[in-house]
Coordinates of C-alpha atoms and ligand atoms in Angstrom, one line a residue:
M1170 CA 18.7 -20.5 32.3
L1171 CA 18.7 -22.0 28.8
A1172 CA 15.1 -21.6 28.5
S1173 CA 15.3 -17.9 29.5
I1174 CA 17.8 -17.4 26.8
L1175 CA 15.9 -19.4 24.3
F1176 CA 12.5 -17.7 24.9
P1177 CA 13.3 -14.0 24.4
S1178 CA 15.3 -14.8 21.3
F1179 CA 12.3 -16.6 19.9
V1180 CA 10.1 -13.6 20.7
A1181 CA 12.5 -11.2 19.2
L1182 CA 12.6 -13.5 16.0
T1183 CA 9.0 -13.3 15.5
A1184 CA 8.7 -9.6 16.0
L1185 CA 11.0 -8.6 13.0
A1186 CA 9.1 -6.2 10.9
A1187 CA 7.1 -7.8 7.9
S1188 CA 8.0 -6.7 4.6
P1189 CA 6.1 -7.1 1.3
D1190 CA 8.3 -10.3 0.4
D1191 CA 7.4 -11.7 3.7
W1192 CA 3.7 -11.1 3.0
R1193 CA 3.7 -12.4 -0.5
T1194 CA 3.6 -16.0 0.8
R1195 CA 0.5 -15.2 3.0
S1196 CA -3.0 -15.3 2.6
I1197 CA -5.2 -12.7 4.5
Y1198 CA -8.6 -13.2 6.4
Q1199 CA -10.4 -9.8 6.5
L1200 CA -12.9 -9.6 9.4
V1201 CA -15.0 -6.9 10.9
T1202 CA -14.0 -7.1 14.7
D1203 CA -17.6 -6.3 15.9
R1204 CA -19.1 -8.9 13.8
F1205 CA -16.5 -11.9 13.8
A1206 CA -16.7 -13.6 17.3
T1207 CA -18.2 -12.8 20.8
P1208 CA -15.6 -13.1 23.7
D1209 CA -17.9 -15.7 25.4
G1210 CA -19.0 -17.8 22.3
S1211 CA -22.6 -16.3 22.8
S1212 CA -24.8 -15.7 19.7
P1213 CA -26.6 -12.5 20.4
T1214 CA -29.1 -11.2 17.6
C1215 CA -27.3 -8.9 15.2
N1216 CA -29.7 -7.1 12.8
T1217 CA -27.3 -5.5 10.3
D1218 CA -30.1 -3.0 9.4
D1219 CA -29.6 -1.4 12.9
R1220 CA -25.9 -0.7 12.4
R1221 CA -25.2 -1.1 16.1
Y1222 CA -22.4 -2.6 18.0
C1223 CA -23.3 -6.2 18.1
G1224 CA -20.5 -7.3 20.7
G1225 CA -17.6 -8.9 18.8
N1226 CA -14.2 -8.2 20.2
Y1227 CA -10.4 -9.1 20.1
K1228 CA -11.1 -11.8 22.8
G1229 CA -13.5 -13.1 20.5
V1230 CA -11.0 -13.3 17.7
I1231 CA -8.5 -15.0 19.9
N1232 CA -10.8 -17.7 20.7
K1233 CA -11.7 -18.3 17.1
L1234 CA -8.2 -18.2 15.7
D1235 CA -8.3 -22.2 15.1
Y1236 CA -11.4 -21.6 12.8
I1237 CA -9.2 -19.1 10.5
Q1238 CA -5.9 -20.9 10.6
S1239 CA -7.5 -24.1 9.8
M1240 CA -8.8 -22.9 6.5
G1241 CA -5.0 -22.1 5.7
F1242 CA -5.0 -18.3 6.6
D1243 CA -1.9 -17.1 7.9
A1244 CA -2.8 -13.4 8.3
I1245 CA -5.7 -11.6 9.8
W1246 CA -6.9 -8.0 8.7
I1247 CA -8.9 -6.5 11.5
S1248 CA -11.2 -3.1 11.8
P1249 CA -9.6 0.3 12.6
V1250 CA -8.7 0.4 16.3
V1251 CA -8.8 3.9 17.4
A1252 CA -11.6 5.5 19.5
N1253 CA -14.7 6.5 17.4
V1254 CA -17.6 8.7 17.9
E1255 CA -20.0 7.2 20.5
G1256 CA -23.7 6.8 20.4
N1257 CA -26.1 6.7 17.6
T1258 CA -25.6 8.8 14.4
A1259 CA -27.6 9.2 11.2
Y1260 CA -25.9 6.1 10.0
G1261 CA -26.0 4.2 13.2
E1262 CA -23.1 3.6 15.8
A1263 CA -19.5 3.2 14.6
F1264 CA -19.3 -0.5 15.0
H1265 CA -17.1 -0.7 11.9
G1266 CA -14.4 1.5 13.3
Y1267 CA -14.0 4.1 10.6
W1268 CA -15.3 6.9 12.3
T1269 CA -12.4 8.4 14.3
Q1270 CA -12.6 11.0 17.1
D1271 CA -9.3 10.5 19.1
I1272 CA -6.4 8.7 17.2
N1273 CA -4.8 8.4 20.6
K1274 CA -7.2 6.1 22.2
L1275 CA -8.5 2.8 21.4
N1276 CA -12.1 2.1 20.6
D1277 CA -12.9 0.3 23.8
H1278 CA -15.8 -1.8 22.3
F1279 CA -13.2 -4.0 21.0
G1280 CA -11.2 -4.5 24.3
S1281 CA -8.4 -2.9 26.3
A1282 CA -4.9 -2.1 25.0
D1283 CA -3.9 -5.4 26.6
D1284 CA -6.6 -7.5 24.8
L1285 CA -5.2 -6.0 21.6
K1286 CA -1.7 -6.9 22.5
S1287 CA -2.9 -10.4 23.6
L1288 CA -4.4 -10.8 20.1
S1289 CA -1.3 -9.8 18.5
D1290 CA 0.6 -12.3 20.7
A1291 CA -1.8 -15.0 20.0
V1292 CA -1.7 -14.5 16.2
H1293 CA 2.2 -14.4 16.3
K1294 CA 2.6 -17.7 18.3
R1295 CA 0.7 -19.4 15.6
N1296 CA 3.2 -17.6 12.9
M1297 CA 0.4 -15.7 11.5
Y1298 CA 0.4 -12.0 10.7
L1299 CA -1.6 -9.1 12.0
M1300 CA -2.8 -6.3 9.7
V1301 CA -4.4 -3.0 11.2
D1302 CA -6.7 -0.8 9.2
V1303 CA -6.0 3.0 9.5
V1304 CA -7.7 6.2 8.5
V1305 CA -5.8 9.4 8.1
N1306 CA -8.0 11.4 5.6
H1307 CA -10.8 12.5 8.3
M1308 CA -12.4 12.5 11.3
V1309 CA -16.4 11.8 11.6
A1310 CA -18.5 15.0 12.4
T1311 CA -22.0 14.6 13.8
S1312 CA -22.9 18.1 12.8
N1313 CA -22.0 20.7 10.1
P1314 CA -20.0 22.6 10.8
P1315 CA -18.4 20.2 13.1
N1316 CA -17.5 20.6 16.9
F1317 CA -13.7 20.7 16.0
G1318 CA -13.0 20.7 19.8
S1319 CA -14.2 17.1 20.2
F1320 CA -11.2 15.7 18.1
E1321 CA -7.9 14.7 19.5
P1322 CA -5.5 15.8 18.3
F1323 CA -6.7 17.9 15.4
N1324 CA -9.1 20.0 17.4
Q1325 CA -8.9 23.4 15.6
Q1326 CA -11.0 24.3 12.4
S1327 CA -7.6 25.3 10.7
D1328 CA -6.6 21.5 10.9
Y1329 CA -9.0 20.7 8.2
H1330 CA -9.7 21.6 4.7
S1331 CA -12.3 24.2 4.1
F1332 CA -15.7 22.6 3.7
C1333 CA -16.9 21.2 0.4
F1334 CA -18.4 17.7 -0.3
I1335 CA -16.8 15.8 -3.1
Q1336 CA -19.3 15.8 -5.9
A1337 CA -19.9 12.6 -8.1
S1338 CA -18.5 14.4 -11.0
D1339 CA -15.2 15.2 -9.5
Y1340 CA -14.1 11.6 -9.2
D1341 CA -13.4 11.8 -12.9
N1342 CA -12.2 15.1 -13.5
N1343 CA -11.0 16.8 -10.4
Q1344 CA -8.5 15.2 -8.4
T1345 CA -7.9 18.3 -6.2
A1346 CA -11.7 18.0 -4.9
V1347 CA -11.1 14.2 -4.2
E1348 CA -8.2 15.1 -2.2
Q1349 CA -9.4 18.3 -0.5
C1350 CA -13.2 18.2 -0.3
W1351 CA -15.0 16.0 2.3
L1352 CA -16.4 12.6 2.1
G1353 CA -19.8 11.8 3.9
D1354 CA -22.9 13.9 3.7
E1355 CA -24.9 16.4 5.4
N1356 CA -26.1 13.8 8.0
L1357 CA -22.8 12.5 8.7
P1358 CA -19.8 14.6 7.4
L1359 CA -16.3 13.2 7.3
A1360 CA -14.1 16.4 8.1
D1361 CA -11.3 16.4 5.9
I1362 CA -7.8 16.8 7.5
N1363 CA -5.3 19.1 6.3
T1364 CA -2.9 16.9 5.3
E1365 CA -0.8 19.6 3.6
D1366 CA 0.1 20.8 7.0
P1367 CA 3.7 20.0 8.0
N1368 CA 2.8 19.6 11.6
I1369 CA -0.3 17.5 10.9
V1370 CA 2.0 15.1 8.5
S1371 CA 4.6 14.7 11.4
T1372 CA 2.0 13.9 13.8
W1373 CA 0.7 11.3 11.5
N1374 CA 4.1 9.8 10.9
S1375 CA 5.1 9.4 14.5
W1376 CA 1.5 8.0 15.2
I1377 CA 1.6 5.1 12.8
S1378 CA 5.3 4.3 13.8
G1379 CA 4.0 4.1 17.3
L1380 CA 1.1 2.2 16.6
V1381 CA 2.8 -0.4 14.8
K1382 CA 5.6 -0.9 17.3
N1383 CA 3.1 -0.7 20.4
Y1384 CA 0.9 -3.5 19.0
T1385 CA 3.4 -5.1 16.8
F1386 CA 1.4 -5.1 14.0
D1387 CA 3.0 -6.5 10.8
G1388 CA 1.1 -5.0 8.1
V1389 CA -1.3 -1.7 7.6
R1390 CA -4.3 -1.3 5.3
I1391 CA -4.9 2.2 4.6
D1392 CA -8.2 3.8 4.2
T1393 CA -9.3 6.5 1.5
V1394 CA -5.7 6.7 -0.1
K1395 CA -6.8 8.3 -3.1
H1396 CA -8.3 11.1 -0.9
V1397 CA -5.0 12.2 0.1
R1398 CA -2.3 14.0 -2.1
K1399 CA 0.1 11.3 -3.3
D1400 CA 3.1 12.9 -1.9
F1401 CA 1.9 12.4 1.6
W1402 CA 2.3 8.6 1.3
P1403 CA 6.1 7.8 0.9
E1404 CA 7.0 9.0 4.6
F1405 CA 3.9 7.6 6.0
A1406 CA 4.7 4.2 4.5
K1407 CA 8.2 4.4 5.7
S1408 CA 7.3 5.4 9.1
A1409 CA 4.7 2.3 9.4
G1410 CA 8.1 0.2 8.5
V1411 CA 5.8 -2.9 7.5
Y1412 CA 3.8 -3.8 4.5
T1413 CA 1.3 -1.1 3.5
V1414 CA -1.7 -1.6 1.3
G1415 CA -3.8 1.1 0.2
E1416 CA -7.6 1.3 -0.7
V1417 CA -7.5 3.2 -3.9
L1418 CA -11.4 2.7 -4.9
H1419 CA -11.1 3.0 -8.7
N1420 CA -11.6 0.6 -11.6
D1421 CA -8.7 1.9 -13.7
T1422 CA -5.2 0.5 -13.3
N1423 CA -3.7 3.5 -14.7
Y1424 CA -5.5 5.7 -11.9
V1425 CA -4.2 3.0 -9.1
A1426 CA -0.8 2.6 -10.5
P1427 CA 1.2 5.7 -9.0
Y1428 CA -0.1 4.9 -5.5
T1429 CA 1.9 1.5 -5.9
Q1430 CA 5.1 3.5 -6.2
S1431 CA 5.0 5.0 -2.3
L1432 CA 2.9 2.2 -0.6
S1433 CA 3.9 -1.5 -0.8
A1434 CA 0.7 -2.2 -2.9
A1435 CA -3.0 -1.4 -3.3
L1436 CA -6.1 -3.7 -3.0
D1437 CA -6.7 -4.7 -6.4
Y1438 CA -10.0 -2.8 -7.4
P1439 CA -9.3 -2.8 -11.0
A1440 CA -9.6 -6.6 -11.1
Y1441 CA -12.4 -6.8 -8.3
F1442 CA -14.8 -4.8 -11.0
A1443 CA -13.6 -7.1 -13.8
L1444 CA -13.7 -10.3 -11.6
T1445 CA -17.4 -9.6 -10.4
T1446 CA -18.8 -8.5 -13.8
G1447 CA -17.1 -11.4 -15.3
F1448 CA -18.5 -14.0 -13.2
Q1449 CA -21.7 -12.7 -12.0
T1450 CA -23.9 -13.9 -14.8
T1451 CA -23.3 -16.3 -17.6
N1452 CA -23.1 -13.4 -20.0
G1453 CA -20.0 -11.7 -18.3
N1454 CA -16.8 -11.3 -20.2
L1455 CA -13.7 -13.0 -18.9
S1456 CA -11.5 -11.6 -21.3
T1457 CA -11.8 -8.2 -19.5
L1458 CA -10.5 -9.7 -16.4
A1459 CA -7.4 -11.0 -18.2
A1460 CA -6.9 -7.6 -19.9
V1461 CA -7.3 -5.7 -16.7
V1462 CA -4.8 -8.0 -14.9
Q1463 CA -2.1 -7.8 -17.7
S1464 CA -2.5 -4.1 -17.5
G1465 CA -1.9 -4.2 -14.0
Q1466 CA 1.1 -6.6 -14.4
S1467 CA 2.6 -3.9 -16.5
V1468 CA 1.7 -0.5 -14.8
Y1469 CA 1.8 -1.4 -11.0
D1470 CA 5.4 -0.6 -9.5
N1471 CA 5.7 -4.6 -8.6
G1472 CA 3.3 -5.7 -11.1
E1473 CA 0.4 -7.7 -9.6
H1474 CA 2.9 -8.8 -6.9
Y1475 CA 1.9 -7.6 -3.5
M1476 CA -1.5 -6.5 -4.6
G1477 CA -4.5 -7.5 -2.3
S1478 CA -6.8 -9.7 -4.2
F1479 CA -10.5 -10.1 -3.2
L1480 CA -14.1 -11.0 -4.4
E1481 CA -15.7 -9.2 -1.4
N1482 CA -15.1 -6.5 1.3
H1483 CA -17.2 -4.6 3.7
D1484 CA -18.2 -1.8 1.2
N1485 CA -19.6 -3.9 -1.6
P1486 CA -22.3 -6.2 -1.9
R1487 CA -21.5 -9.7 -1.4
F1488 CA -20.9 -12.1 -4.4
Q1489 CA -23.8 -14.3 -3.6
S1490 CA -26.1 -11.3 -3.4
L1491 CA -25.4 -10.9 -7.3
T1492 CA -25.6 -14.6 -8.0
Q1493 CA -26.3 -17.8 -6.1
D1494 CA -25.2 -20.2 -9.1
Q1495 CA -22.7 -22.1 -7.0
A1496 CA -20.6 -22.8 -9.8
L1497 CA -20.1 -19.2 -10.5
V1498 CA -19.4 -18.6 -7.0
K1499 CA -16.7 -21.2 -6.9
N1500 CA -15.0 -19.9 -10.0
A1501 CA -15.1 -16.4 -8.7
M1502 CA -13.8 -17.3 -5.2
T1503 CA -10.9 -19.3 -7.0
W1504 CA -9.4 -16.2 -8.5
P1505 CA -7.7 -14.4 -5.8
F1506 CA -5.8 -17.9 -4.7
V1507 CA -4.4 -18.6 -7.9
Q1508 CA -2.9 -15.1 -9.2
D1509 CA 0.4 -13.1 -8.5
G1510 CA -1.0 -11.1 -5.6
I1511 CA -2.0 -11.9 -1.9
P1512 CA -5.3 -13.6 -1.5
V1513 CA -7.8 -11.6 0.8
L1514 CA -11.0 -13.5 1.9
Y1515 CA -13.6 -11.3 3.6
Y1516 CA -15.1 -13.1 6.5
G1517 CA -18.5 -14.8 6.0
Q1518 CA -17.9 -15.6 2.4
E1519 CA -16.8 -19.1 3.4
Q1520 CA -20.0 -19.5 5.0
G1521 CA -22.1 -18.6 1.9
Y1522 CA -23.2 -15.0 3.2
T1523 CA -25.5 -13.2 0.9
G1524 CA -25.7 -9.7 2.4
G1525 CA -26.1 -7.0 -0.2
N1526 CA -24.7 -3.4 0.1
D1527 CA -23.4 -1.9 3.4
P1528 CA -24.8 -2.2 5.9
A1529 CA -26.1 -5.8 4.9
N1530 CA -22.7 -7.1 4.0
R1531 CA -21.6 -7.0 7.7
E1532 CA -23.4 -10.1 9.0
A1533 CA -22.5 -11.4 12.4
L1534 CA -20.4 -14.6 11.6
W1535 CA -21.7 -16.3 15.0
L1536 CA -25.0 -16.7 13.4
S1537 CA -23.3 -19.3 10.9
G1538 CA -22.3 -21.4 13.8
Y1539 CA -18.7 -21.4 12.3
G1540 CA -19.5 -24.7 10.6
E1541 CA -16.3 -26.3 9.0
D1542 CA -18.2 -28.9 6.7
K1543 CA -19.6 -26.0 4.6
P1544 CA -18.9 -26.5 0.9
L1545 CA -17.3 -23.2 0.6
V1546 CA -15.1 -23.6 3.7
Q1547 CA -13.7 -26.8 2.0
H1548 CA -13.1 -24.7 -1.4
V1549 CA -11.1 -22.2 0.4
K1550 CA -9.2 -24.6 2.6
T1551 CA -8.2 -26.6 -0.7
L1552 CA -7.3 -23.3 -2.4
N1553 CA -5.0 -22.0 0.3
A1554 CA -3.3 -25.4 0.5
A1555 CA -2.9 -25.8 -3.1
R1556 CA -1.2 -22.3 -3.2
K1557 CA 1.2 -23.5 -0.6
A1558 CA 1.8 -26.8 -2.3
A1559 CA 2.7 -24.9 -5.6
A1560 CA 5.1 -22.8 -3.7
S1561 CA 6.7 -25.6 -2.0
T1562 CA 7.6 -27.5 -5.4
N1563 CA 8.6 -24.2 -7.3
K1564 CA 10.7 -21.7 -5.4
D1565 CA 9.8 -19.0 -8.0
F1566 CA 6.1 -19.7 -7.7
Y1567 CA 5.4 -16.4 -5.9
T1568 CA 7.8 -14.2 -7.9
S1569 CA 6.9 -15.4 -11.3
S1570 CA 4.1 -13.6 -13.1
L1571 CA 0.9 -15.6 -14.3
K1572 CA 0.2 -16.0 -17.9
F1573 CA -3.4 -16.4 -19.5
L1574 CA -3.0 -19.4 -22.1
V1575 CA -6.8 -18.9 -22.6
D1576 CA -8.7 -15.7 -22.4
S1577 CA -12.1 -16.0 -24.1
T1578 CA -15.4 -14.6 -23.0
N1579 CA -16.3 -17.6 -21.3
N1580 CA -13.1 -19.4 -20.3
L1581 CA -9.9 -18.7 -18.8
A1582 CA -6.6 -20.8 -18.4
I1583 CA -4.1 -19.4 -16.0
S1584 CA -0.6 -20.6 -15.7
K1585 CA 1.3 -19.9 -12.7
P1586 CA 3.8 -23.2 -12.6
P1587 CA 3.3 -25.7 -11.5
M1588 CA -0.4 -24.5 -11.2
L1589 CA -2.8 -24.3 -14.1
T1590 CA -6.2 -23.0 -13.4
L1591 CA -9.4 -23.4 -15.5
L1592 CA -12.1 -20.9 -15.0
T1593 CA -15.5 -20.7 -16.6
N1594 CA -18.5 -18.6 -16.3
E1595 CA -20.6 -20.8 -18.3
G1596 CA -22.8 -21.8 -15.0
S1597 CA -23.7 -25.0 -13.3
T1598 CA -25.6 -26.4 -16.2
S1599 CA -22.7 -26.2 -18.6
T1600 CA -20.1 -28.7 -19.7
P1601 CA -17.1 -26.3 -20.2
Q1602 CA -14.1 -27.2 -22.4
W1603 CA -10.8 -25.9 -21.9
N1604 CA -7.9 -26.7 -24.6
V1605 CA -4.7 -25.6 -23.7
P1606 CA -2.1 -26.8 -26.1
N1607 CA 1.0 -25.4 -24.4
A1608 CA 0.4 -25.9 -20.8
G1609 CA 4.1 -26.3 -20.0
Y1610 CA 3.9 -29.6 -18.3
S1611 CA 6.4 -32.5 -19.3
A1612 CA 4.9 -35.2 -21.9
N1613 CA 2.1 -37.1 -20.1
Q1614 CA 2.8 -35.7 -16.7
E1615 CA 0.4 -37.0 -14.0
L1616 CA -2.1 -33.9 -13.1
I1617 CA -4.9 -33.6 -10.6
D1618 CA -7.6 -31.3 -10.3
V1619 CA -7.3 -30.4 -6.4
L1620 CA -11.0 -29.3 -6.4
T1621 CA -12.2 -32.8 -7.0
C1622 CA -9.1 -35.1 -6.8
T1623 CA -9.6 -36.2 -10.3
K1624 CA -6.6 -37.3 -12.3
V1625 CA -5.7 -36.2 -15.8
N1626 CA -2.6 -36.7 -17.9
A1627 CA -1.0 -34.0 -20.1
D1628 CA -0.6 -34.9 -23.6
A1629 CA 2.6 -35.8 -25.6
N1630 CA 3.3 -32.1 -25.7
G1631 CA 2.5 -31.0 -22.2
G1632 CA -0.9 -29.4 -23.0
V1633 CA -4.1 -30.5 -21.4
S1634 CA -7.5 -30.6 -23.1
I1635 CA -10.2 -31.0 -20.4
K1636 CA -14.1 -31.4 -20.4
G1637 CA -15.4 -30.0 -17.1
S1638 CA -18.8 -30.6 -15.4
G1639 CA -21.5 -28.6 -13.6
G1640 CA -19.5 -25.4 -14.7
N1641 CA -16.9 -25.8 -11.9
P1642 CA -13.5 -24.5 -12.0
Q1643 CA -10.5 -26.8 -12.0
V1644 CA -7.1 -26.2 -10.4
L1645 CA -4.5 -28.6 -11.6
L1646 CA -1.3 -29.4 -9.9
P1647 CA 1.3 -32.3 -10.8
T1648 CA 0.5 -35.3 -8.4
S1649 CA 4.1 -35.0 -7.5
A1650 CA 3.5 -31.6 -6.0
L1651 CA 1.1 -32.7 -3.6
A1652 CA 2.8 -34.1 -0.3
K1653 CA 1.8 -38.0 0.4
G1654 CA -0.3 -37.8 3.8
G1655 CA -0.8 -34.0 3.1
S1656 CA -4.2 -32.3 3.4
V1657 CA -5.0 -32.0 -0.5
C1658 CA -5.9 -35.3 -2.4
P1659 CA -3.7 -37.4 -0.1
D1660 CA -4.6 -40.6 -1.8
A1661 CA -3.5 -39.4 -5.3
A1662 CA -0.4 -37.4 -4.1
T1663 CA 3.1 -38.8 -4.9
G1664 CA 5.3 -35.8 -3.6
A1665 CA 7.5 -36.2 -0.6
Q1666 CA 6.0 -36.3 2.9
A1667 CA 5.1 -32.8 4.3
S1668 CA 7.9 -31.7 6.5
S1669 CA 7.1 -27.9 7.2
A1670 CA 6.4 -28.5 10.9
R1671 CA 9.9 -30.3 11.4
S1672 CA 11.8 -27.7 9.3
L1673 CA 10.3 -24.9 11.4
T1674 CA 11.5 -26.4 14.4
V1675 CA 15.0 -26.7 13.0
Q1676 CA 14.9 -23.0 12.0
V1677 CA 13.8 -22.0 15.3
L1678 CA 16.4 -24.0 17.2
G1679 CA 18.9 -23.0 14.7
S1680 CA 18.5 -19.3 15.3
S1681 CA 18.1 -19.8 19.2
L1682 CA 21.5 -21.6 18.9
A1683 CA 23.1 -18.8 16.9
I1684 CA 21.9 -16.4 19.6
V1685 CA 23.1 -18.6 22.3
L1686 CA 26.6 -18.9 20.6
S1687 CA 27.0 -15.1 20.0
L1688 CA 25.9 -14.5 23.7
L1689 CA 28.7 -16.9 24.8
V1690 CA 31.3 -14.9 22.6
A1691 CA 29.9 -11.9 23.7
F1692 CA 30.5 -12.8 27.4
S1693 CA 33.7 -14.7 26.8
Ligands
ABC2192 C1 -22.3 5.1 5.7 C2 -23.5 4.2 5.6 C3 -23.8 3.8 4.4 C4 -24.2 5.2 3.5 C5 -23.0 6.1 3.6 C6 -23.5 7.4 3.1 O1 -22.6 6.3 4.9 O2 -23.0 3.1 6.4 O3 -24.9 2.9 4.4 O4 -24.5 4.9 2.3 C7 -17.3 4.2 6.7 C8 -18.3 3.2 7.0 C9 -19.4 3.1 6.1 C10 -20.0 4.4 6.1 C11 -18.9 5.5 5.5 C12 -19.3 7.0 5.6 O5 -18.0 5.4 6.7 O6 -17.8 1.8 6.7 O7 -20.3 2.1 6.5 O8 -21.1 4.6 5.2 O9 -19.9 7.3 6.9 C13 -13.6 3.4 2.8 C14 -13.9 2.2 3.6 C15 -15.2 2.3 4.1 C16 -15.3 3.6 5.1 C17 -14.7 4.8 4.6 C18 -14.8 5.9 5.3 C19 -13.8 4.6 3.5 O10 -13.4 1.1 3.2 O11 -15.7 1.4 5.0 O12 -16.8 3.7 5.3 O13 -13.7 6.0 6.4 C20 -15.6 6.1 -1.4 C21 -14.2 6.3 -1.0 C22 -13.5 4.9 -0.3 C23 -14.6 4.6 0.8 C24 -15.9 4.4 0.2 C25 -17.2 3.8 1.0 O14 -16.4 5.6 -0.3 O15 -13.1 6.7 -2.0 O16 -12.3 5.3 0.4 N1 -13.9 3.4 1.6 C26 -17.2 5.7 -6.3 C27 -16.0 6.7 -6.1 C28 -15.2 6.0 -4.9 C29 -16.3 6.0 -3.6 C30 -17.5 4.8 -4.3 C31 -18.4 4.6 -3.2 O17 -18.1 5.6 -5.4 O18 -15.0 6.9 -7.0 O19 -14.2 6.9 -4.3 O20 -15.6 5.4 -2.7 O21 -19.1 5.8 -2.9 C32 -16.4 2.1 -10.1 C33 -15.7 3.3 -10.3 C34 -15.4 4.1 -8.9 C35 -16.7 4.0 -8.3 C36 -17.5 2.6 -8.1 C37 -18.9 2.6 -7.5 O22 -17.5 2.2 -9.4 O23 -14.4 3.0 -10.8 O24 -14.7 5.1 -9.1 O25 -16.6 4.5 -6.8 O26 -16.5 1.6 -11.5
CA2193 CA1 -8.5 14.6 2.0

């Protein structure tokens, strides 16, 4: 009896819609559903050049949740889930999920509706979040003109903007063309949906509301946001009812900014461009990254908070196809975990994958063997843990905005108390030097670089002056911010014992008790 009362109340608690504030404490693992894990743990060959389905699916993801969670991720972004065009096209099969044909059916290459619900349940049981990827801008056509009758539900020519391809020159000076002409090319046009039509708008709004509820998604990544008129988005986001993060593929913060007013946030493409160019060679300029981020802090609706911060994704060459200097790689990888927004790591980065442009950057992860002893897996694990440790000692960690205390061509010092991150693009043969006179620590405070567990003391004024080695980044935290017996530098940690597991149990029992009590009151 008691159990039957407790259990549904717990389920109801975890099913509360996740807001931007809920997401800001999270760390997201982006995966390509077809390429992450097979259901039976087998390792079929997967030649990225073939652009074919390779056999990953929802069951595979469920079986590998330990791998994701043990790196410290507490949210997952999966590929679009709806039914796509079947068979081979000019650019292969729709294994990535972006080639919609029917918005009311699922892509059964990834599993059944029940499989997707099982994934959602399995993710929630671990207190993780699930983010779905959605496309409202277009349907895929295998001919031009398209066979409009093959689309569901938008099966009339009048449901689409009249045909024209977006031209490269439109991107800078013709926003109407960006919104109303078509993506794709003659080989595979992306038929551009008439998102000005009120019936289509209301279909999309009820569709997203239903999708999120049906599978209990906690967040939505929205594709091709800049290709749909801006005033389409507020109602759509509201109908989703959860955190929404938009893909606005542009390098200018001022171009991206307006979209942060109607969606919870955007993927931080402007910072991405500065990040990759800043770290891909020893000649990059890190002060550009600082300038772009400072601009974002002032022009985005919530500053850089809630933005999705990433180094890699499925549309761009992997960072290790640009450089394999491991010091540069570690520095660049550190950024998303030490800034104001939400870190997003693209699957495979932790395994050192080196694929270039689409389709080479969509390698099967099973070919890596999911080794957890790899240096970059350890790097990611430490960064996730450091972020959580910083937040657990400073309740304002997530809500406060970072400051660049050093922003030179080759060195950055990023303060997000109690964390101080030192980055350099001088490369693995360098011995970088950071002088940060006003780091904000107390006099002689004992600090530790969590990446190497090397201790250092702040000076009498709370500043730090540090000579690094091997061009490596440093992430400094007070030793008192690390829990004794925790996962980060346990031998040096002086902070209180980790208690999160215990406090979660107390919370759950507490809320269950409250519900039992209110039931008793209701029935008395
Ligand atoms: C397929 C093949 C490719 C082939 C291509 C022609 O067709 O796989 O090998 O080259 C999906 C699939 C892709 C597929 C496409 C088209 O569909 O995943 O494999 O490519 O069939 C989103 C998704 C993406 C998805 C789609 C379509 C959209 O993340 O995975 O692709 O649903 C534009 C869109 C952007 C879109 C991206 C792929 O294309 O805006 O939403 N991504 C400029 C433009 C951008 C443009 C970008 C790339 O080029 O401004 O709008 O993105 O074409 C900066 C500037 C930017 C500039 C960049 C390159 O430089 O500030 O403006 O971007 O400095
Ligand atoms: Ca459009």
